[in-house]
Amino acid sequence: MRRQIPVVITFIVGSVLIISVFIPHKPFGQLGENFSVYFDIIAVFAFILGAGNLLRVHGNRIYKKHKDWPYSVVTVAGFTVMMIAGLFKIGGSPGITGDLTEPGSMFEDLYMYVFTPLMATMFALLAFYVASASHRAFRAKNKEATVLLLAAFVILLGRTPFGVELTSWLPDPLSFLEIPNLASWIMSVPNMAGQRAIMVGIALGVIAMALRVILGVERTYLGADSE
Amino acid sequence: MNPDNPKMGFFETIANIDRRVIFLFIGFAVIIPVLLSFSCTEEATPIVQAVYDEIESLPEGSKVLISFDYGPSTVPEVQPMIDALLRHSCEKNLKMYMMALWGTGHNLISESMQDIIEKEFPHKIYGVDYVNLGYKAGNQGLINVILTDMKKMYTTDARGSEIDAVPMMVDIRNLKSFDLILSMGGGFPGIKEWVLFGGDPGNIPVAGGATAVSAPLLYPYYPRQLLGLLGGIKGAAEYESALIKGYPKFKTHSHPAIDMMGPQTVAHIVIVFFIVIGNITFFIGRKREEGEKREGGVIK
């Protein structure tokens, strides 16, 4: 039963959602819409599961003093403080409908003065690693790597006013060779063609996988005891 | 340095340059232009101009849904886009409906409202000219629901007011009630989900802004499914330039993206310089290896 009921639910929901796209009338249209609402409700409950899982994993690491366990303390402390600040609306309007982001509320202050600078710092560090990785990895080792290198060059320069200045002297008939125009062409033609090819491939894979799940062939999503 | 061959030793040193030296160069490439206030003007490219033209063409009172689908990590790239779009929408007297598919976007709506609308357009009234609908979970599932019934998911605004008590929400039924959807962010869920689950099925124009990293992934939707895109700091700077060109009064307002183009330009030049150095040393090293192999062969 533990395996059959989820498979039956998956089959019914999956089939109805597919049919509702092609026949958006009663009862399928309505059912498809309702299933989307159920999904949103379940998504909210997923937060509870996620929070529970986070506490369980990191609590275990702290209890057993695993490697780097002090980081887990920081994680649990950060999670707890933010949750308390948000749930109890400390410093903000009370009540279930009070705005979390009200100026002066503890949640807003933590978000503004702790979370935002930390996230921005982490992301800003990428610039340094990109520069170092480019120096080591962008080598014209073969034809394919050379094409990639040239494309990277054009895009890097084309995204700056320096690229405009570098080739602005070219006469009008050769304006297509100006770096910003070349960068634009790379983005709109080879990049778009490649991306579309990848997307079509992924879409075909998703269709095949969805059919396997709906028909009960693929059961790994049920967990370790699915077989 | 190799004492037997000092010339090659130099190239080896350059080839294996300590990454901290590169970090230092990048640091200076960013800090010096910031200290010298070095900035560059931008001309809007067609993909950015399309977003500007669409907002410019909307009649007064048109409804624009702005989805804050990003977090603090991408604020430096995405926030200038939002600021410019909000200024443009306020200037055009459009009705702005702000929501978030990302939990981290919720606070950013409030900050944008305070920093731009309330500060620069104090005559705009909350609930009449703009509203904060806040964050709702569900990703593309949420878009799927509001495509047919907005109020099924939004029973209150972010401030807790009953949705029907908000004047500008009264005649909103679903996504089709909007004249334009702007998704800002570029991650998941974001522009792609708005195109696939909102714009295409509802035949609603979708545009957006994304980080420079995610922008290339969204080109396949341009221009038929995605009418325009602001990609990274450059896209934001182009939009700010177009806005200043159309409304010169905004020249005195902050334009962070134009200001950031200076450091970005210098940083890009430094990266290109290191790539060139890397390739020169690579070719010299390869030639040297080939020479050594040839010499080894002759000896054999």
Short mmCIF file of C-alpha atoms in Angstrom, two decimals:
data_model
loop_
_atom_site.label_atom_id
_atom_site.label_comp_id
_atom_site.label_asym_id
_atom_site.label_seq_id
_atom_site.Cartn_x
_atom_site.Cartn_y
_atom_site.Cartn_z
CA MET A 1 0.00 0.00 0.00
CA ARG A 2 2.86 2.39 0.84
CA ARG A 3 4.03 2.10 -2.75
CA GLN A 4 0.73 1.69 -4.57
CA ILE A 5 -1.15 4.72 -3.18
CA PRO A 6 1.54 7.31 -4.16
CA VAL A 7 1.81 5.70 -7.63
CA VAL A 8 -1.98 5.91 -8.11
CA ILE A 9 -2.07 9.55 -6.90
CA THR A 10 0.81 10.41 -9.25
CA PHE A 11 -0.95 8.73 -12.17
CA ILE A 12 -4.27 10.54 -11.58
CA VAL A 13 -2.75 13.99 -10.93
CA GLY A 14 -0.25 13.71 -13.80
CA SER A 15 -2.87 12.54 -16.29
CA VAL A 16 -5.40 15.22 -15.28
CA LEU A 17 -2.78 17.98 -15.50
CA ILE A 18 -1.78 16.88 -19.01
CA ILE A 19 -5.41 16.58 -20.15
CA SER A 20 -6.29 19.98 -18.63
CA VAL A 21 -3.75 21.67 -20.93
CA PHE A 22 -5.35 20.17 -24.05
CA ILE A 23 -8.99 20.25 -22.82
CA PRO A 24 -9.20 23.34 -20.57
CA HIS A 25 -12.94 22.81 -19.89
CA LYS A 26 -14.93 21.25 -17.06
CA PRO A 27 -14.05 19.03 -15.31
CA PHE A 28 -10.37 18.95 -16.38
CA GLY A 29 -9.75 22.72 -16.40
CA GLN A 30 -11.16 23.08 -12.88
CA LEU A 31 -9.29 20.03 -11.61
CA GLY A 32 -6.01 21.25 -13.10
CA GLU A 33 -6.49 24.59 -11.35
CA ASN A 34 -7.31 22.92 -8.04
CA PHE A 35 -4.25 20.68 -8.26
CA SER A 36 -2.11 23.81 -8.72
CA VAL A 37 -3.61 25.25 -5.51
CA TYR A 38 -2.95 21.95 -3.68
CA PHE A 39 0.65 22.17 -4.93
CA ASP A 40 1.00 25.67 -3.44
CA ILE A 41 -0.40 24.45 -0.10
CA ILE A 42 1.96 21.46 -0.07
CA ALA A 43 4.86 23.82 -0.97
CA VAL A 44 4.17 25.76 2.24
CA PHE A 45 4.29 22.55 4.30
CA ALA A 46 7.60 21.73 2.62
CA PHE A 47 9.09 24.65 4.57
CA ILE A 48 8.23 22.87 7.83
CA LEU A 49 9.88 19.69 6.58
CA GLY A 50 12.88 21.69 5.40
CA ALA A 51 13.26 23.46 8.73
CA GLY A 52 12.90 20.18 10.63
CA ASN A 53 15.48 18.53 8.42
CA LEU A 54 17.94 21.41 8.83
CA LEU A 55 17.63 21.25 12.62
CA ARG A 56 17.95 17.45 12.64
CA VAL A 57 21.07 17.35 10.43
CA HIS A 58 22.90 20.21 12.15
CA GLY A 59 21.70 19.21 15.62
CA ASN A 60 23.18 15.77 15.01
CA ARG A 61 26.49 17.28 13.86
CA ILE A 62 26.69 19.44 16.97
CA TYR A 63 25.73 16.58 19.30
CA LYS A 64 28.31 14.21 17.80
CA LYS A 65 30.91 16.98 17.45
CA HIS A 66 31.49 16.20 13.76
CA LYS A 67 34.18 18.02 11.76
CA ASP A 68 33.45 21.77 11.53
CA TRP A 69 30.57 21.47 14.02
CA PRO A 70 30.90 25.14 15.12
CA TYR A 71 29.57 26.11 11.66
CA SER A 72 26.46 24.09 12.42
CA VAL A 73 26.03 26.11 15.64
CA VAL A 74 26.11 29.30 13.53
CA THR A 75 23.56 27.80 11.10
CA VAL A 76 21.15 26.74 13.85
CA ALA A 77 21.59 30.04 15.74
CA GLY A 78 21.00 32.11 12.57
CA PHE A 79 17.94 30.06 11.68
CA THR A 80 16.47 30.28 15.19
CA VAL A 81 17.03 34.02 15.59
CA MET A 82 15.53 34.83 12.18
CA MET A 83 12.57 32.53 12.81
CA ILE A 84 11.82 34.04 16.23
CA ALA A 85 12.20 37.59 14.86
CA GLY A 86 9.83 36.76 12.01
CA LEU A 87 7.25 34.68 13.88
CA PHE A 88 6.87 37.03 16.84
CA LYS A 89 7.24 40.21 14.74
CA ILE A 90 9.68 41.67 17.27
CA GLY A 91 9.78 45.45 16.91
CA GLY A 92 7.09 45.42 14.20
CA SER A 93 3.30 45.36 13.97
CA PRO A 94 1.97 42.43 15.99
CA GLY A 95 -0.64 39.95 14.81
CA ILE A 96 -0.64 37.31 12.13
CA THR A 97 -1.10 39.83 9.30
CA GLY A 98 1.52 42.32 10.55
CA ASP A 99 4.14 43.28 7.97
CA LEU A 100 7.48 41.55 8.56
CA THR A 101 9.38 44.15 6.60
CA GLU A 102 8.18 47.17 8.55
CA PRO A 103 11.07 49.61 9.18
CA GLY A 104 12.46 49.06 12.65
CA SER A 105 11.34 45.46 12.95
CA MET A 106 14.04 43.04 14.07
CA PHE A 107 13.50 40.81 11.03
CA GLU A 108 13.99 43.74 8.64
CA ASP A 109 17.09 44.94 10.52
CA LEU A 110 18.65 41.47 10.49
CA TYR A 111 17.86 41.15 6.79
CA MET A 112 19.21 44.62 5.94
CA TYR A 113 22.30 44.76 8.12
CA VAL A 114 23.38 41.13 8.45
CA PHE A 115 21.95 38.93 5.70
CA THR A 116 22.30 41.41 2.80
CA PRO A 117 25.97 42.35 3.38
CA LEU A 118 26.91 38.69 3.91
CA MET A 119 25.24 37.54 0.69
CA ALA A 120 26.61 40.48 -1.31
CA THR A 121 30.13 39.77 -0.04
CA MET A 122 29.92 36.10 -1.01
CA PHE A 123 28.72 36.97 -4.52
CA ALA A 124 31.31 39.74 -4.94
CA LEU A 125 34.10 37.24 -4.27
CA LEU A 126 33.14 35.54 -7.54
CA ALA A 127 34.82 38.35 -9.52
CA PHE A 128 38.19 37.39 -8.04
CA TYR A 129 37.76 33.69 -8.73
CA VAL A 130 36.50 34.35 -12.28
CA ALA A 131 39.65 36.39 -13.00
CA SER A 132 41.95 33.70 -11.59
CA ALA A 133 40.08 30.86 -13.35
CA SER A 134 40.09 32.75 -16.67
CA HIS A 135 43.86 33.14 -16.48
CA ARG A 136 44.35 29.41 -15.92
CA ALA A 137 41.56 27.86 -18.00
CA PHE A 138 41.13 30.05 -21.09
CA ARG A 139 43.93 28.55 -23.17
CA ALA A 140 43.87 28.07 -26.95
CA LYS A 141 44.80 24.39 -26.62
CA ASN A 142 42.84 23.26 -29.69
CA LYS A 143 40.39 24.59 -32.30
CA GLU A 144 37.33 24.37 -30.03
CA ALA A 145 39.11 26.07 -27.14
CA THR A 146 40.31 28.82 -29.51
CA VAL A 147 36.75 29.51 -30.67
CA LEU A 148 35.60 29.65 -27.04
CA LEU A 149 38.48 31.96 -26.16
CA LEU A 150 37.72 34.36 -29.03
CA ALA A 151 34.01 34.41 -28.11
CA ALA A 152 34.90 35.16 -24.48
CA PHE A 153 37.20 37.96 -25.62
CA VAL A 154 34.55 39.58 -27.78
CA ILE A 155 31.87 39.30 -25.07
CA LEU A 156 34.16 40.61 -22.32
CA LEU A 157 35.16 43.64 -24.40
CA GLY A 158 31.73 44.05 -25.98
CA ARG A 159 30.16 44.48 -22.55
CA THR A 160 32.26 47.58 -21.88
CA PRO A 161 32.55 51.06 -23.44
CA PHE A 162 36.22 50.20 -24.11
CA GLY A 163 35.03 47.69 -26.72
CA VAL A 164 33.01 50.43 -28.42
CA GLU A 165 36.00 52.78 -28.56
CA LEU A 166 38.37 50.06 -29.78
CA THR A 167 36.57 49.51 -33.11
CA SER A 168 34.52 52.69 -33.55
CA TRP A 169 36.94 53.83 -36.30
CA LEU A 170 35.76 51.07 -38.65
CA PRO A 171 33.95 52.42 -41.76
CA ASP A 172 30.20 51.87 -42.07
CA PRO A 173 30.41 48.89 -44.49
CA LEU A 174 32.52 47.10 -41.88
CA SER A 175 30.45 48.16 -38.88
CA PHE A 176 29.38 44.53 -38.36
CA LEU A 177 32.96 43.92 -37.22
CA GLU A 178 32.66 46.41 -34.38
CA ILE A 179 33.13 44.55 -31.08
CA PRO A 180 29.70 45.41 -29.57
CA ASN A 181 28.00 44.26 -32.80
CA LEU A 182 30.02 41.04 -32.78
CA ALA A 183 29.12 40.51 -29.09
CA SER A 184 25.47 41.09 -29.90
CA TRP A 185 25.70 38.62 -32.81
CA ILE A 186 27.35 35.95 -30.64
CA MET A 187 24.58 36.31 -28.04
CA SER A 188 21.70 36.41 -30.53
CA VAL A 189 22.82 33.74 -33.03
CA PRO A 190 25.28 31.04 -31.86
CA ASN A 191 24.31 31.39 -28.19
CA MET A 192 20.59 31.38 -28.93
CA ALA A 193 20.92 28.41 -31.32
CA GLY A 194 22.92 26.43 -28.76
CA GLN A 195 20.57 27.30 -25.91
CA ARG A 196 17.53 26.36 -27.97
CA ALA A 197 19.08 23.02 -28.91
CA ILE A 198 19.82 22.30 -25.25
CA MET A 199 16.30 23.36 -24.23
CA VAL A 200 14.65 21.12 -26.83
CA GLY A 201 16.82 18.23 -25.66
CA ILE A 202 15.96 18.87 -22.02
CA ALA A 203 12.26 19.17 -22.86
CA LEU A 204 12.30 15.79 -24.61
CA GLY A 205 14.07 14.29 -21.61
CA VAL A 206 11.53 15.83 -19.23
CA ILE A 207 8.63 14.42 -21.28
CA ALA A 208 10.17 10.94 -21.24
CA MET A 209 10.87 11.16 -17.50
CA ALA A 210 7.38 12.52 -16.74
CA LEU A 211 5.79 9.65 -18.64
CA ARG A 212 7.91 7.14 -16.74
CA VAL A 213 6.85 8.71 -13.40
CA ILE A 214 3.14 8.96 -14.35
CA LEU A 215 3.05 5.38 -15.59
CA GLY A 216 4.82 4.12 -12.47
CA VAL A 217 7.92 2.86 -14.29
CA GLU A 218 10.18 5.31 -12.44
CA ARG A 219 9.69 4.98 -8.67
CA THR A 220 12.92 6.35 -7.22
CA TYR A 221 11.03 9.46 -6.01
CA LEU A 222 9.25 7.21 -3.49
CA GLY A 223 12.45 6.69 -1.54
CA ALA A 224 14.83 3.85 -0.76
CA ASP A 225 12.11 1.24 -0.11
CA SER A 226 10.32 1.91 -3.42
CA GLU A 227 11.28 -1.43 -4.96
CA MET B 1 63.55 31.74 -11.49
CA ASN B 2 65.58 29.12 -13.33
CA PRO B 3 69.31 30.16 -13.04
CA ASP B 4 70.27 28.12 -16.15
CA ASN B 5 67.63 29.76 -18.30
CA PRO B 6 66.53 33.04 -16.75
CA LYS B 7 64.31 33.98 -19.72
CA MET B 8 62.16 30.85 -19.47
CA GLY B 9 62.16 31.19 -15.70
CA PHE B 10 60.44 34.52 -16.09
CA PHE B 11 57.75 32.97 -18.33
CA GLU B 12 57.29 30.08 -15.93
CA THR B 13 56.81 32.57 -13.12
CA ILE B 14 54.19 34.42 -15.15
CA ALA B 15 52.50 31.17 -16.22
CA ASN B 16 52.19 30.03 -12.61
CA ILE B 17 51.40 33.44 -11.19
CA ASP B 18 50.06 33.32 -7.65
CA ARG B 19 46.31 33.79 -7.70
CA ARG B 20 46.63 36.32 -4.88
CA VAL B 21 48.45 38.61 -7.33
CA ILE B 22 45.47 38.33 -9.69
CA PHE B 23 43.11 39.04 -6.79
CA LEU B 24 45.16 42.14 -5.97
CA PHE B 25 44.95 43.40 -9.55
CA ILE B 26 41.18 42.86 -9.64
CA GLY B 27 40.84 44.60 -6.28
CA PHE B 28 42.70 47.67 -7.58
CA ALA B 29 40.80 47.50 -10.90
CA VAL B 30 37.58 47.93 -8.94
CA ILE B 31 38.71 50.26 -6.12
CA ILE B 32 40.62 52.85 -8.18
CA PRO B 33 37.77 53.66 -10.64
CA VAL B 34 35.37 53.86 -7.67
CA LEU B 35 37.68 56.33 -5.88
CA LEU B 36 38.19 58.35 -9.06
CA SER B 37 34.43 58.22 -9.87
CA PHE B 38 35.27 56.88 -13.33
CA SER B 39 32.00 56.08 -15.13
CA CYS B 40 30.94 55.53 -18.72
CA THR B 41 27.83 56.47 -20.68
CA GLU B 42 25.90 53.76 -22.48
CA GLU B 43 23.66 53.58 -25.54
CA ALA B 44 20.64 51.30 -25.15
CA THR B 45 20.92 48.16 -27.28
CA PRO B 46 17.71 46.93 -29.03
CA ILE B 47 17.00 44.29 -26.35
CA VAL B 48 17.03 46.96 -23.59
CA GLN B 49 15.40 49.67 -25.71
CA ALA B 50 12.48 47.27 -26.31
CA VAL B 51 11.68 47.27 -22.56
CA TYR B 52 11.96 51.06 -22.39
CA ASP B 53 9.75 51.51 -25.45
CA GLU B 54 7.11 49.12 -24.11
CA ILE B 55 6.80 51.05 -20.81
CA GLU B 56 6.90 54.32 -22.72
CA SER B 57 4.04 53.17 -24.96
CA LEU B 58 1.74 52.13 -22.09
CA PRO B 59 -1.08 54.59 -21.48
CA GLU B 60 -1.48 56.26 -18.07
CA GLY B 61 -3.04 53.93 -15.49
CA SER B 62 -1.84 50.73 -17.16
CA LYS B 63 -1.19 47.87 -14.78
CA VAL B 64 2.34 46.56 -14.43
CA LEU B 65 3.13 43.49 -12.35
CA ILE B 66 6.70 43.58 -11.03
CA SER B 67 8.01 40.33 -9.57
CA PHE B 68 11.04 40.57 -7.30
CA ASP B 69 12.62 37.19 -8.02
CA TYR B 70 16.05 37.70 -6.51
CA GLY B 71 17.94 37.97 -3.26
CA PRO B 72 20.58 40.15 -1.64
CA SER B 73 23.44 38.39 -3.46
CA THR B 74 22.33 39.87 -6.78
CA VAL B 75 21.12 43.22 -5.44
CA PRO B 76 24.10 45.16 -6.90
CA GLU B 77 23.16 43.94 -10.39
CA VAL B 78 19.38 43.82 -10.25
CA GLN B 79 18.47 46.69 -7.91
CA PRO B 80 19.60 49.45 -10.33
CA MET B 81 17.25 47.90 -12.93
CA ILE B 82 14.35 47.93 -10.47
CA ASP B 83 15.08 51.53 -9.44
CA ALA B 84 15.12 52.71 -13.05
CA LEU B 85 11.97 50.75 -13.94
CA LEU B 86 10.11 52.09 -10.89
CA ARG B 87 11.12 55.67 -11.73
CA HIS B 88 9.97 55.19 -15.30
CA SER B 89 6.67 53.59 -14.20
CA CYS B 90 6.04 56.38 -11.66
CA GLU B 91 6.80 59.04 -14.26
CA LYS B 92 4.36 57.38 -16.68
CA ASN B 93 1.70 57.15 -13.94
CA LEU B 94 1.44 53.38 -14.26
CA LYS B 95 -0.07 51.25 -11.53
CA MET B 96 2.61 49.07 -9.96
CA TYR B 97 1.78 45.70 -8.43
CA MET B 98 4.81 44.27 -6.65
CA MET B 99 5.15 40.65 -5.63
CA ALA B 100 7.91 38.07 -5.07
CA LEU B 101 8.40 34.44 -6.06
CA TRP B 102 11.51 34.40 -3.87
CA GLY B 103 11.26 34.65 -0.09
CA THR B 104 14.25 37.00 -0.15
CA GLY B 105 12.39 39.30 -2.52
CA HIS B 106 9.78 40.26 0.07
CA ASN B 107 12.05 42.68 1.97
CA LEU B 108 13.47 44.05 -1.26
CA ILE B 109 9.98 45.21 -2.30
CA SER B 110 9.66 47.25 0.90
CA GLU B 111 13.14 48.72 0.45
CA SER B 112 12.45 49.68 -3.18
CA MET B 113 9.14 51.28 -2.17
CA GLN B 114 10.84 53.32 0.55
CA ASP B 115 13.92 54.30 -1.46
CA ILE B 116 12.28 55.15 -4.76
CA ILE B 117 8.52 55.59 -4.65
CA GLU B 118 8.02 57.08 -1.18
CA LYS B 119 11.17 59.24 -1.32
CA GLU B 120 11.16 60.46 -4.92
CA PHE B 121 7.41 60.35 -5.69
CA PRO B 122 5.77 61.22 -2.36
CA HIS B 123 2.49 62.11 -4.09
CA LYS B 124 1.96 58.44 -5.02
CA ILE B 125 -0.56 56.75 -2.77
CA TYR B 126 -0.16 53.21 -1.46
CA GLY B 127 -3.06 51.07 -2.61
CA VAL B 128 -3.97 53.45 -5.40
CA ASP B 129 -0.73 53.81 -7.38
CA TYR B 130 1.30 50.92 -6.00
CA VAL B 131 0.81 47.88 -3.84
CA ASN B 132 3.04 45.32 -2.16
CA LEU B 133 1.57 41.83 -2.53
CA GLY B 134 4.56 40.22 -0.83
CA TYR B 135 5.95 36.73 -1.15
CA LYS B 136 3.99 33.55 -1.76
CA ALA B 137 5.40 30.04 -1.99
CA GLY B 138 4.71 27.80 -4.96
CA ASN B 139 7.09 28.97 -7.69
CA GLN B 140 5.59 28.18 -11.11
CA GLY B 141 2.58 26.61 -9.36
CA LEU B 142 1.73 30.06 -8.00
CA ILE B 143 1.91 31.58 -11.50
CA ASN B 144 -0.30 28.77 -12.74
CA VAL B 145 -2.98 29.62 -10.17
CA ILE B 146 -2.93 33.41 -10.55
CA LEU B 147 -3.17 32.98 -14.31
CA THR B 148 -6.84 32.17 -13.74
CA ASP B 149 -7.58 33.63 -10.29
CA MET B 150 -5.35 36.16 -8.55
CA LYS B 151 -7.39 36.44 -5.36
CA LYS B 152 -7.35 32.72 -4.74
CA MET B 153 -3.72 33.17 -3.66
CA TYR B 154 -3.68 36.80 -2.56
CA THR B 155 -6.34 37.36 0.07
CA THR B 156 -4.41 40.22 1.70
CA ASP B 157 -1.57 42.51 0.69
CA ALA B 158 1.80 42.40 2.49
CA ARG B 159 0.53 44.86 5.10
CA GLY B 160 -2.36 42.60 6.00
CA SER B 161 -5.15 44.65 4.41
CA GLU B 162 -8.02 42.69 2.85
CA ILE B 163 -7.28 42.47 -0.85
CA ASP B 164 -10.65 43.93 -1.89
CA ALA B 165 -10.05 46.87 0.44
CA VAL B 166 -7.03 47.84 -1.69
CA PRO B 167 -8.53 50.15 -4.37
CA MET B 168 -6.17 49.18 -7.19
CA MET B 169 -6.89 45.45 -6.63
CA VAL B 170 -10.64 45.75 -7.10
CA ASP B 171 -10.66 45.23 -10.87
CA ILE B 172 -7.85 42.66 -10.89
CA ARG B 173 -9.13 39.17 -11.68
CA ASN B 174 -6.08 37.30 -12.89
CA LEU B 175 -2.79 37.75 -14.72
CA LYS B 176 -4.67 38.73 -17.86
CA SER B 177 -5.72 41.93 -16.05
CA PHE B 178 -2.13 43.19 -16.35
CA ASP B 179 -0.69 45.04 -19.32
CA LEU B 180 2.89 44.00 -18.65
CA ILE B 181 4.76 41.55 -16.43
CA LEU B 182 8.29 42.44 -15.35
CA SER B 183 10.27 39.67 -13.70
CA MET B 184 13.51 40.78 -12.11
CA GLY B 185 16.19 38.27 -11.17
CA GLY B 186 16.90 35.60 -13.72
CA GLY B 187 17.21 32.60 -11.37
CA PHE B 188 14.65 29.92 -10.58
CA PRO B 189 11.79 30.70 -10.37
CA GLY B 190 12.05 33.78 -12.52
CA ILE B 191 11.74 35.11 -16.04
CA LYS B 192 11.63 31.69 -17.68
CA GLU B 193 8.75 30.55 -15.45
CA TRP B 194 6.86 33.81 -16.05
CA VAL B 195 7.20 33.28 -19.81
CA LEU B 196 6.19 29.61 -19.75
CA PHE B 197 3.39 29.69 -17.17
CA GLY B 198 2.16 33.30 -17.34
CA GLY B 199 3.06 35.19 -20.49
CA ASP B 200 2.56 32.47 -23.10
CA PRO B 201 -0.70 30.89 -21.85
CA GLY B 202 -2.24 34.28 -20.96
CA ASN B 203 -0.85 36.14 -23.97
CA ILE B 204 0.59 38.81 -21.65
CA PRO B 205 3.76 40.72 -22.58
CA VAL B 206 6.69 39.69 -20.38
CA ALA B 207 10.00 41.51 -19.98
CA GLY B 208 12.62 41.41 -17.30
CA GLY B 209 16.05 41.92 -15.92
CA ALA B 210 18.60 39.25 -15.13
CA THR B 211 22.15 38.95 -13.86
CA ALA B 212 24.84 38.88 -16.54
CA VAL B 213 25.38 35.18 -15.81
CA SER B 214 21.77 34.19 -16.44
CA ALA B 215 20.99 36.55 -19.34
CA PRO B 216 22.43 34.30 -22.12
CA LEU B 217 20.09 31.50 -21.00
CA LEU B 218 17.07 33.73 -21.66
CA TYR B 219 17.94 34.81 -25.20
CA PRO B 220 15.99 31.90 -26.77
CA TYR B 221 12.75 33.61 -25.63
CA TYR B 222 13.62 36.98 -27.14
CA PRO B 223 11.87 38.71 -28.90
CA ARG B 224 8.63 36.78 -29.38
CA GLN B 225 8.04 35.42 -25.86
CA LEU B 226 10.21 37.89 -23.98
CA LEU B 227 9.86 41.36 -25.42
CA GLY B 228 13.09 42.66 -23.90
CA LEU B 229 15.77 41.94 -21.34
CA LEU B 230 18.13 43.93 -19.15
CA GLY B 231 21.27 41.82 -18.76
CA GLY B 232 23.58 42.58 -15.83
CA ILE B 233 25.04 45.94 -14.91
CA LYS B 234 25.41 46.83 -18.57
CA GLY B 235 21.69 46.28 -19.20
CA ALA B 236 20.84 48.38 -16.15
CA ALA B 237 23.24 51.13 -17.27
CA GLU B 238 21.70 51.12 -20.74
CA TYR B 239 18.23 51.49 -19.22
CA GLU B 240 19.38 54.31 -16.94
CA SER B 241 20.91 56.07 -19.98
CA ALA B 242 17.69 55.65 -21.98
CA LEU B 243 15.70 57.02 -19.03
CA ILE B 244 18.00 60.05 -18.68
CA LYS B 245 17.75 60.61 -22.44
CA GLY B 246 13.95 60.49 -22.30
CA TYR B 247 13.59 62.32 -18.99
CA PRO B 248 16.68 64.55 -18.44
CA LYS B 249 15.48 65.40 -14.91
CA PHE B 250 16.66 61.94 -13.79
CA LYS B 251 20.27 62.94 -14.50
CA THR B 252 20.45 64.41 -11.00
CA HIS B 253 19.06 61.21 -9.44
CA SER B 254 21.30 58.31 -8.47
CA HIS B 255 22.36 56.09 -11.38
CA PRO B 256 24.34 53.27 -9.75
CA ALA B 257 24.59 51.11 -12.87
CA ILE B 258 26.22 53.88 -14.94
CA ASP B 259 28.59 54.49 -12.02
CA MET B 260 29.42 50.78 -11.82
CA MET B 261 30.26 50.52 -15.52
CA GLY B 262 33.64 52.22 -14.87
CA PRO B 263 34.92 49.58 -12.41
CA GLN B 264 33.40 46.82 -14.56
CA THR B 265 35.21 48.11 -17.66
CA VAL B 266 38.58 48.22 -15.92
CA ALA B 267 38.01 44.79 -14.32
CA HIS B 268 37.14 43.30 -17.74
CA ILE B 269 40.32 44.80 -19.24
CA VAL B 270 42.39 43.29 -16.42
CA ILE B 271 40.78 39.88 -16.99
CA VAL B 272 41.48 40.12 -20.75
CA PHE B 273 45.08 41.10 -19.95
CA PHE B 274 45.54 38.02 -17.77
CA ILE B 275 43.97 35.76 -20.41
CA VAL B 276 46.42 37.15 -23.01
CA ILE B 277 49.36 36.67 -20.63
CA GLY B 278 48.16 33.15 -19.86
CA ASN B 279 48.03 32.26 -23.57
CA ILE B 280 51.41 33.79 -24.40
CA THR B 281 53.09 31.79 -21.65
CA PHE B 282 51.14 28.69 -22.71
CA PHE B 283 52.40 28.92 -26.32
CA ILE B 284 55.97 29.62 -25.25
CA GLY B 285 55.83 26.68 -22.87
CA ARG B 286 54.43 24.40 -25.59
CA LYS B 287 57.09 25.47 -28.09
CA ARG B 288 59.75 24.78 -25.50
CA GLU B 289 58.34 21.32 -24.79
CA GLU B 290 58.24 20.50 -28.51
CA GLY B 291 61.86 21.68 -28.85
CA GLU B 292 62.94 19.50 -25.95
CA LYS B 293 61.14 16.48 -27.43
CA ARG B 294 62.80 17.07 -30.82
CA GLU B 295 66.21 17.38 -29.17
CA GLY B 296 65.55 14.19 -27.21
CA GLY B 297 64.67 12.41 -30.48
CA VAL B 298 67.90 13.54 -32.19
CA ILE B 299 69.99 12.33 -29.24
CA LYS B 300 68.27 8.93 -29.38
#
